[in-house]
Short mmCIF file of N, CA, C and O in Angstrom, two decimals:
data_model
loop_
_atom_site.label_atom_id
_atom_site.label_comp_id
_atom_site.label_asym_id
_atom_site.label_seq_id
_atom_site.Cartn_x
_atom_site.Cartn_y
_atom_site.Cartn_z
N MET I 284 -5.58 -70.19 -19.37
CA MET I 284 -4.13 -70.17 -19.53
C MET I 284 -3.64 -68.75 -19.26
O MET I 284 -4.27 -67.79 -19.67
N SER I 285 -2.54 -68.63 -18.57
CA SER I 285 -1.98 -67.31 -18.30
C SER I 285 -0.61 -67.19 -18.96
O SER I 285 -0.01 -68.18 -19.36
N HIS I 286 -0.16 -65.98 -19.04
CA HIS I 286 1.15 -65.73 -19.66
C HIS I 286 2.28 -65.96 -18.67
O HIS I 286 2.05 -66.10 -17.47
N THR I 287 3.48 -65.97 -19.17
CA THR I 287 4.67 -66.08 -18.33
C THR I 287 4.74 -64.84 -17.44
O THR I 287 4.66 -63.72 -17.94
N PRO I 288 4.88 -65.02 -16.13
CA PRO I 288 4.93 -63.86 -15.24
C PRO I 288 6.12 -62.94 -15.55
O PRO I 288 7.17 -63.40 -15.99
N GLY I 289 5.92 -61.67 -15.31
CA GLY I 289 6.99 -60.70 -15.47
C GLY I 289 7.84 -60.65 -14.22
O GLY I 289 7.56 -61.35 -13.25
N PRO I 290 8.87 -59.88 -14.18
CA PRO I 290 9.25 -58.99 -15.26
C PRO I 290 9.95 -59.73 -16.39
O PRO I 290 10.53 -60.80 -16.18
N TRP I 291 9.85 -59.15 -17.57
CA TRP I 291 10.57 -59.67 -18.73
C TRP I 291 11.72 -58.71 -19.03
O TRP I 291 11.60 -57.50 -18.85
N ILE I 292 12.82 -59.26 -19.46
CA ILE I 292 13.99 -58.42 -19.76
C ILE I 292 14.44 -58.65 -21.20
O ILE I 292 14.17 -59.70 -21.79
N ILE I 293 15.15 -57.67 -21.72
CA ILE I 293 15.68 -57.75 -23.08
C ILE I 293 17.14 -58.17 -23.02
O ILE I 293 17.92 -57.64 -22.23
N ASN I 294 17.49 -59.13 -23.86
CA ASN I 294 18.86 -59.60 -23.95
C ASN I 294 19.33 -59.43 -25.40
O ASN I 294 18.86 -60.16 -26.27
N PRO I 295 20.23 -58.48 -25.66
CA PRO I 295 20.77 -58.38 -27.02
C PRO I 295 21.59 -59.63 -27.32
O PRO I 295 22.26 -60.17 -26.45
N ARG I 296 21.51 -60.10 -28.53
CA ARG I 296 22.32 -61.26 -28.89
C ARG I 296 22.88 -61.09 -30.28
O ARG I 296 22.38 -60.29 -31.07
N GLN I 297 23.89 -61.82 -30.58
CA GLN I 297 24.60 -61.68 -31.84
C GLN I 297 24.14 -62.73 -32.85
O GLN I 297 24.90 -63.59 -33.28
N VAL I 298 22.89 -62.65 -33.23
CA VAL I 298 22.35 -63.54 -34.25
C VAL I 298 21.76 -62.65 -35.33
O VAL I 298 20.96 -61.76 -35.04
N ASP I 299 22.14 -62.86 -36.55
CA ASP I 299 21.74 -61.96 -37.64
C ASP I 299 20.23 -61.77 -37.76
O ASP I 299 19.75 -60.67 -37.90
N SER I 300 19.47 -62.85 -37.70
CA SER I 300 18.04 -62.72 -37.97
C SER I 300 17.23 -62.36 -36.73
O SER I 300 16.07 -61.98 -36.85
N SER I 301 17.79 -62.48 -35.55
CA SER I 301 17.05 -62.22 -34.32
C SER I 301 17.95 -61.48 -33.33
O SER I 301 18.59 -62.08 -32.49
N PRO I 302 17.98 -60.14 -33.42
CA PRO I 302 18.95 -59.38 -32.62
C PRO I 302 18.63 -59.26 -31.14
O PRO I 302 19.51 -58.96 -30.35
N TYR I 303 17.37 -59.49 -30.75
CA TYR I 303 17.01 -59.37 -29.34
C TYR I 303 16.13 -60.53 -28.92
O TYR I 303 15.26 -60.96 -29.66
N GLN I 304 16.38 -61.03 -27.71
CA GLN I 304 15.48 -62.02 -27.14
C GLN I 304 14.90 -61.44 -25.86
O GLN I 304 15.51 -60.60 -25.22
N ILE I 305 13.70 -61.88 -25.54
CA ILE I 305 13.03 -61.44 -24.33
C ILE I 305 13.02 -62.63 -23.39
O ILE I 305 12.61 -63.74 -23.76
N LEU I 306 13.52 -62.40 -22.17
CA LEU I 306 13.68 -63.47 -21.19
C LEU I 306 12.79 -63.23 -19.99
O LEU I 306 12.51 -62.08 -19.62
N ASP I 307 12.38 -64.32 -19.33
CA ASP I 307 11.65 -64.18 -18.07
C ASP I 307 12.67 -64.02 -16.94
O ASP I 307 13.88 -63.99 -17.18
N LYS I 308 12.19 -63.94 -15.71
CA LYS I 308 13.09 -63.71 -14.57
C LYS I 308 14.07 -64.84 -14.33
O LYS I 308 15.09 -64.66 -13.67
N ASP I 309 13.79 -66.02 -14.90
CA ASP I 309 14.69 -67.17 -14.76
C ASP I 309 15.56 -67.39 -15.99
O ASP I 309 16.14 -68.45 -16.17
N ASP I 310 15.64 -66.38 -16.84
CA ASP I 310 16.44 -66.40 -18.07
C ASP I 310 15.96 -67.40 -19.12
O ASP I 310 16.73 -67.85 -19.95
N HIS I 311 14.66 -67.73 -19.10
CA HIS I 311 14.10 -68.56 -20.15
C HIS I 311 13.60 -67.65 -21.27
O HIS I 311 12.92 -66.66 -21.00
N GLU I 312 13.94 -68.01 -22.50
CA GLU I 312 13.49 -67.19 -23.63
C GLU I 312 11.98 -67.36 -23.82
O GLU I 312 11.47 -68.47 -23.88
N ILE I 313 11.29 -66.24 -23.93
CA ILE I 313 9.86 -66.30 -24.18
C ILE I 313 9.49 -65.65 -25.51
O ILE I 313 8.41 -65.88 -26.03
N ALA I 314 10.40 -64.86 -26.07
CA ALA I 314 10.15 -64.24 -27.37
C ALA I 314 11.48 -63.78 -27.94
O ALA I 314 12.47 -63.65 -27.23
N ALA I 315 11.46 -63.52 -29.23
CA ALA I 315 12.62 -62.95 -29.91
C ALA I 315 12.12 -62.03 -31.00
O ALA I 315 11.05 -62.25 -31.56
N THR I 316 12.87 -61.00 -31.26
CA THR I 316 12.49 -60.08 -32.33
C THR I 316 13.24 -60.44 -33.60
O THR I 316 14.27 -61.12 -33.56
N ILE I 317 12.70 -59.96 -34.69
CA ILE I 317 13.39 -60.07 -35.98
C ILE I 317 13.51 -58.67 -36.54
O ILE I 317 12.87 -57.74 -36.05
N TYR I 318 14.33 -58.51 -37.54
CA TYR I 318 14.43 -57.20 -38.17
C TYR I 318 13.12 -56.88 -38.86
O TYR I 318 12.55 -57.72 -39.55
N GLY I 319 12.63 -55.66 -38.66
CA GLY I 319 11.40 -55.24 -39.32
C GLY I 319 11.65 -54.99 -40.80
O GLY I 319 12.79 -54.84 -41.24
N PRO I 320 10.59 -54.93 -41.58
CA PRO I 320 10.73 -54.76 -43.02
C PRO I 320 11.33 -53.42 -43.41
O PRO I 320 11.96 -53.30 -44.45
N THR I 321 11.18 -52.40 -42.57
CA THR I 321 11.69 -51.08 -42.93
C THR I 321 12.60 -50.47 -41.89
O THR I 321 13.39 -49.59 -42.21
N GLY I 322 12.51 -50.89 -40.65
CA GLY I 322 13.21 -50.19 -39.58
C GLY I 322 14.52 -50.79 -39.13
O GLY I 322 15.22 -50.21 -38.31
N GLY I 323 14.86 -51.96 -39.61
CA GLY I 323 16.12 -52.57 -39.24
C GLY I 323 16.29 -52.77 -37.75
O GLY I 323 15.34 -53.09 -37.03
N ILE I 324 17.51 -52.58 -37.26
CA ILE I 324 17.85 -52.87 -35.87
C ILE I 324 17.08 -51.98 -34.89
O ILE I 324 16.68 -52.42 -33.81
N GLU I 325 16.86 -50.72 -35.25
CA GLU I 325 16.12 -49.82 -34.34
C GLU I 325 14.68 -50.27 -34.16
O GLU I 325 14.13 -50.20 -33.06
N GLU I 326 14.06 -50.74 -35.23
CA GLU I 326 12.70 -51.25 -35.13
C GLU I 326 12.66 -52.52 -34.29
O GLU I 326 11.77 -52.71 -33.46
N ALA I 327 13.64 -53.38 -34.47
CA ALA I 327 13.71 -54.62 -33.68
C ALA I 327 13.88 -54.29 -32.20
O ALA I 327 13.26 -54.93 -31.34
N LYS I 328 14.70 -53.29 -31.89
CA LYS I 328 14.91 -52.89 -30.50
C LYS I 328 13.63 -52.31 -29.91
O LYS I 328 13.26 -52.62 -28.77
N ALA I 329 12.92 -51.47 -30.66
CA ALA I 329 11.66 -50.90 -30.19
C ALA I 329 10.63 -52.00 -29.96
O ALA I 329 9.88 -51.96 -28.98
N ASN I 330 10.57 -52.98 -30.84
CA ASN I 330 9.65 -54.10 -30.66
C ASN I 330 9.99 -54.89 -29.41
O ASN I 330 9.09 -55.29 -28.66
N ALA I 331 11.27 -55.11 -29.17
CA ALA I 331 11.70 -55.84 -27.97
C ALA I 331 11.28 -55.09 -26.70
O ALA I 331 10.81 -55.69 -25.73
N ARG I 332 11.46 -53.76 -26.70
CA ARG I 332 11.06 -52.97 -25.52
C ARG I 332 9.56 -53.08 -25.26
O ARG I 332 9.13 -53.25 -24.12
N LEU I 333 8.77 -53.01 -26.32
CA LEU I 333 7.32 -53.09 -26.17
C LEU I 333 6.90 -54.48 -25.66
O LEU I 333 6.07 -54.59 -24.75
N ILE I 334 7.49 -55.52 -26.21
CA ILE I 334 7.17 -56.88 -25.77
C ILE I 334 7.55 -57.06 -24.29
O ILE I 334 6.78 -57.59 -23.49
N ALA I 335 8.74 -56.60 -23.93
CA ALA I 335 9.22 -56.76 -22.55
C ALA I 335 8.35 -55.99 -21.55
O ALA I 335 8.23 -56.39 -20.40
N ALA I 336 7.73 -54.90 -21.99
CA ALA I 336 6.89 -54.10 -21.09
C ALA I 336 5.48 -54.66 -20.96
O ALA I 336 4.72 -54.21 -20.09
N ALA I 337 5.11 -55.65 -21.75
CA ALA I 337 3.74 -56.16 -21.77
C ALA I 337 3.20 -56.58 -20.40
O ALA I 337 2.09 -56.19 -20.04
N PRO I 338 3.92 -57.35 -19.59
CA PRO I 338 3.36 -57.74 -18.28
C PRO I 338 3.08 -56.54 -17.38
O PRO I 338 2.06 -56.50 -16.69
N GLU I 339 3.97 -55.57 -17.40
CA GLU I 339 3.79 -54.37 -16.58
C GLU I 339 2.57 -53.57 -17.06
O GLU I 339 1.75 -53.13 -16.25
N LEU I 340 2.43 -53.41 -18.36
CA LEU I 340 1.29 -52.69 -18.92
C LEU I 340 -0.02 -53.41 -18.61
O LEU I 340 -1.02 -52.79 -18.23
N LEU I 341 -0.01 -54.73 -18.74
CA LEU I 341 -1.21 -55.52 -18.45
C LEU I 341 -1.62 -55.38 -16.98
O LEU I 341 -2.80 -55.20 -16.66
N ALA I 342 -0.65 -55.45 -16.09
CA ALA I 342 -0.95 -55.34 -14.66
C ALA I 342 -1.58 -53.98 -14.33
O ALA I 342 -2.53 -53.91 -13.54
N ILE I 343 -1.07 -52.93 -14.94
CA ILE I 343 -1.63 -51.60 -14.69
C ILE I 343 -3.06 -51.52 -15.21
O ILE I 343 -3.96 -51.00 -14.53
N LEU I 344 -3.30 -52.02 -16.40
CA LEU I 344 -4.66 -51.99 -16.96
C LEU I 344 -5.64 -52.77 -16.10
O LEU I 344 -6.77 -52.32 -15.84
N LYS I 345 -5.22 -53.94 -15.62
CA LYS I 345 -6.10 -54.73 -14.75
C LYS I 345 -6.40 -53.99 -13.45
O LYS I 345 -7.54 -54.00 -12.97
N ARG I 346 -5.37 -53.36 -12.88
CA ARG I 346 -5.58 -52.63 -11.64
C ARG I 346 -6.55 -51.46 -11.84
O ARG I 346 -7.45 -51.24 -11.03
N LEU I 347 -6.40 -50.74 -12.94
CA LEU I 347 -7.30 -49.63 -13.23
C LEU I 347 -8.73 -50.12 -13.41
O LEU I 347 -9.68 -49.48 -12.93
N ARG I 348 -8.91 -51.24 -14.07
CA ARG I 348 -10.25 -51.80 -14.25
C ARG I 348 -10.85 -52.17 -12.90
O ARG I 348 -12.02 -51.89 -12.63
N GLU I 349 -10.04 -52.78 -12.02
CA GLU I 349 -10.53 -53.16 -10.68
C GLU I 349 -10.94 -51.94 -9.86
O GLU I 349 -11.81 -52.02 -9.00
N GLN I 350 -10.33 -50.80 -10.14
CA GLN I 350 -10.64 -49.55 -9.45
C GLN I 350 -11.75 -48.78 -10.17
O GLN I 350 -11.97 -47.60 -9.87
N ASN I 351 -12.41 -49.44 -11.11
CA ASN I 351 -13.44 -48.78 -11.92
C ASN I 351 -12.90 -47.52 -12.60
O ASN I 351 -13.59 -46.52 -12.72
N TYR I 352 -11.64 -47.60 -12.99
CA TYR I 352 -10.96 -46.54 -13.73
C TYR I 352 -10.88 -45.23 -12.95
O TYR I 352 -10.77 -44.16 -13.53
N GLN I 353 -10.92 -45.33 -11.63
CA GLN I 353 -10.69 -44.17 -10.77
C GLN I 353 -9.18 -44.02 -10.61
O GLN I 353 -8.56 -44.75 -9.84
N ILE I 354 -8.60 -43.12 -11.34
CA ILE I 354 -7.15 -43.00 -11.42
C ILE I 354 -6.61 -42.16 -10.28
O ILE I 354 -7.08 -41.05 -10.03
N LYS I 355 -5.59 -42.72 -9.62
CA LYS I 355 -4.93 -42.05 -8.50
C LYS I 355 -3.55 -41.57 -8.95
O LYS I 355 -3.03 -42.01 -9.98
N THR I 356 -2.93 -40.73 -8.18
CA THR I 356 -1.60 -40.21 -8.52
C THR I 356 -0.60 -41.35 -8.70
O THR I 356 0.19 -41.34 -9.65
N ALA I 357 -0.63 -42.35 -7.84
CA ALA I 357 0.29 -43.49 -7.97
C ALA I 357 0.06 -44.23 -9.28
O ALA I 357 1.01 -44.73 -9.89
N ASP I 358 -1.20 -44.29 -9.73
CA ASP I 358 -1.49 -44.96 -11.01
C ASP I 358 -0.84 -44.21 -12.16
O ASP I 358 -0.27 -44.82 -13.07
N VAL I 359 -0.92 -42.89 -12.13
CA VAL I 359 -0.32 -42.08 -13.19
C VAL I 359 1.19 -42.30 -13.22
O VAL I 359 1.78 -42.46 -14.30
N GLU I 360 1.80 -42.35 -12.06
CA GLU I 360 3.24 -42.60 -11.99
C GLU I 360 3.59 -43.98 -12.54
O GLU I 360 4.58 -44.13 -13.27
N ASP I 361 2.78 -44.98 -12.22
CA ASP I 361 3.02 -46.33 -12.74
C ASP I 361 2.85 -46.39 -14.25
O ASP I 361 3.62 -47.04 -14.95
N VAL I 362 1.83 -45.71 -14.75
CA VAL I 362 1.60 -45.66 -16.20
C VAL I 362 2.78 -44.98 -16.88
O VAL I 362 3.30 -45.48 -17.89
N ASP I 363 3.22 -43.85 -16.35
CA ASP I 363 4.37 -43.15 -16.94
C ASP I 363 5.62 -44.01 -16.94
O ASP I 363 6.36 -44.04 -17.93
N ARG I 364 5.85 -44.76 -15.85
CA ARG I 364 7.03 -45.63 -15.77
C ARG I 364 6.92 -46.76 -16.80
O ARG I 364 7.89 -47.06 -17.51
N ALA I 365 5.76 -47.37 -16.92
CA ALA I 365 5.58 -48.46 -17.89
C ALA I 365 5.74 -47.96 -19.31
O ALA I 365 6.37 -48.63 -20.15
N LEU I 366 5.20 -46.79 -19.60
CA LEU I 366 5.37 -46.22 -20.94
C LEU I 366 6.83 -45.90 -21.22
O LEU I 366 7.31 -46.09 -22.33
N SER I 367 7.54 -45.42 -20.21
CA SER I 367 8.98 -45.16 -20.39
C SER I 367 9.74 -46.42 -20.72
O SER I 367 10.62 -46.43 -21.58
N HIS I 368 9.39 -47.54 -20.05
CA HIS I 368 10.02 -48.81 -20.36
C HIS I 368 9.69 -49.24 -21.79
O HIS I 368 10.57 -49.65 -22.55
N ALA I 369 8.43 -49.13 -22.16
CA ALA I 369 7.99 -49.58 -23.48
C ALA I 369 8.60 -48.72 -24.59
O ALA I 369 8.86 -49.23 -25.69
N GLU I 370 8.84 -47.46 -24.30
CA GLU I 370 9.37 -46.54 -25.31
C GLU I 370 10.89 -46.35 -25.22
O GLU I 370 11.46 -45.59 -25.97
N GLY I 371 11.53 -47.06 -24.30
CA GLY I 371 12.98 -46.99 -24.19
C GLY I 371 13.52 -45.72 -23.54
O GLY I 371 14.67 -45.36 -23.74
N ARG I 372 12.72 -45.07 -22.72
CA ARG I 372 13.17 -43.86 -22.03
C ARG I 372 13.61 -44.16 -20.61
O ARG I 372 14.02 -43.26 -19.89
N ALA I 373 13.51 -45.41 -20.18
CA ALA I 373 13.91 -45.77 -18.81
C ALA I 373 14.99 -46.82 -18.83
O ALA I 373 15.19 -47.52 -19.76
#
């Protein structure tokens, strides 16, 4: 079984218990965040970013494994871009 193909996007929504949903490229919901026990809306937003970045992060890890972890400049740029997405800097 494989996961829903990326890219995944974050959709803010106005529902008290689930402030963000994660959608596939066809706008189908594949996940939703809830408020964290301590972080409130900011934690929910950070969780949504990390979930949405999962396909991109997985693809990079698979590619690095296929290259026997021989990292090229383009790989570093892809890793930096994926981390920026996951951390909300992009």
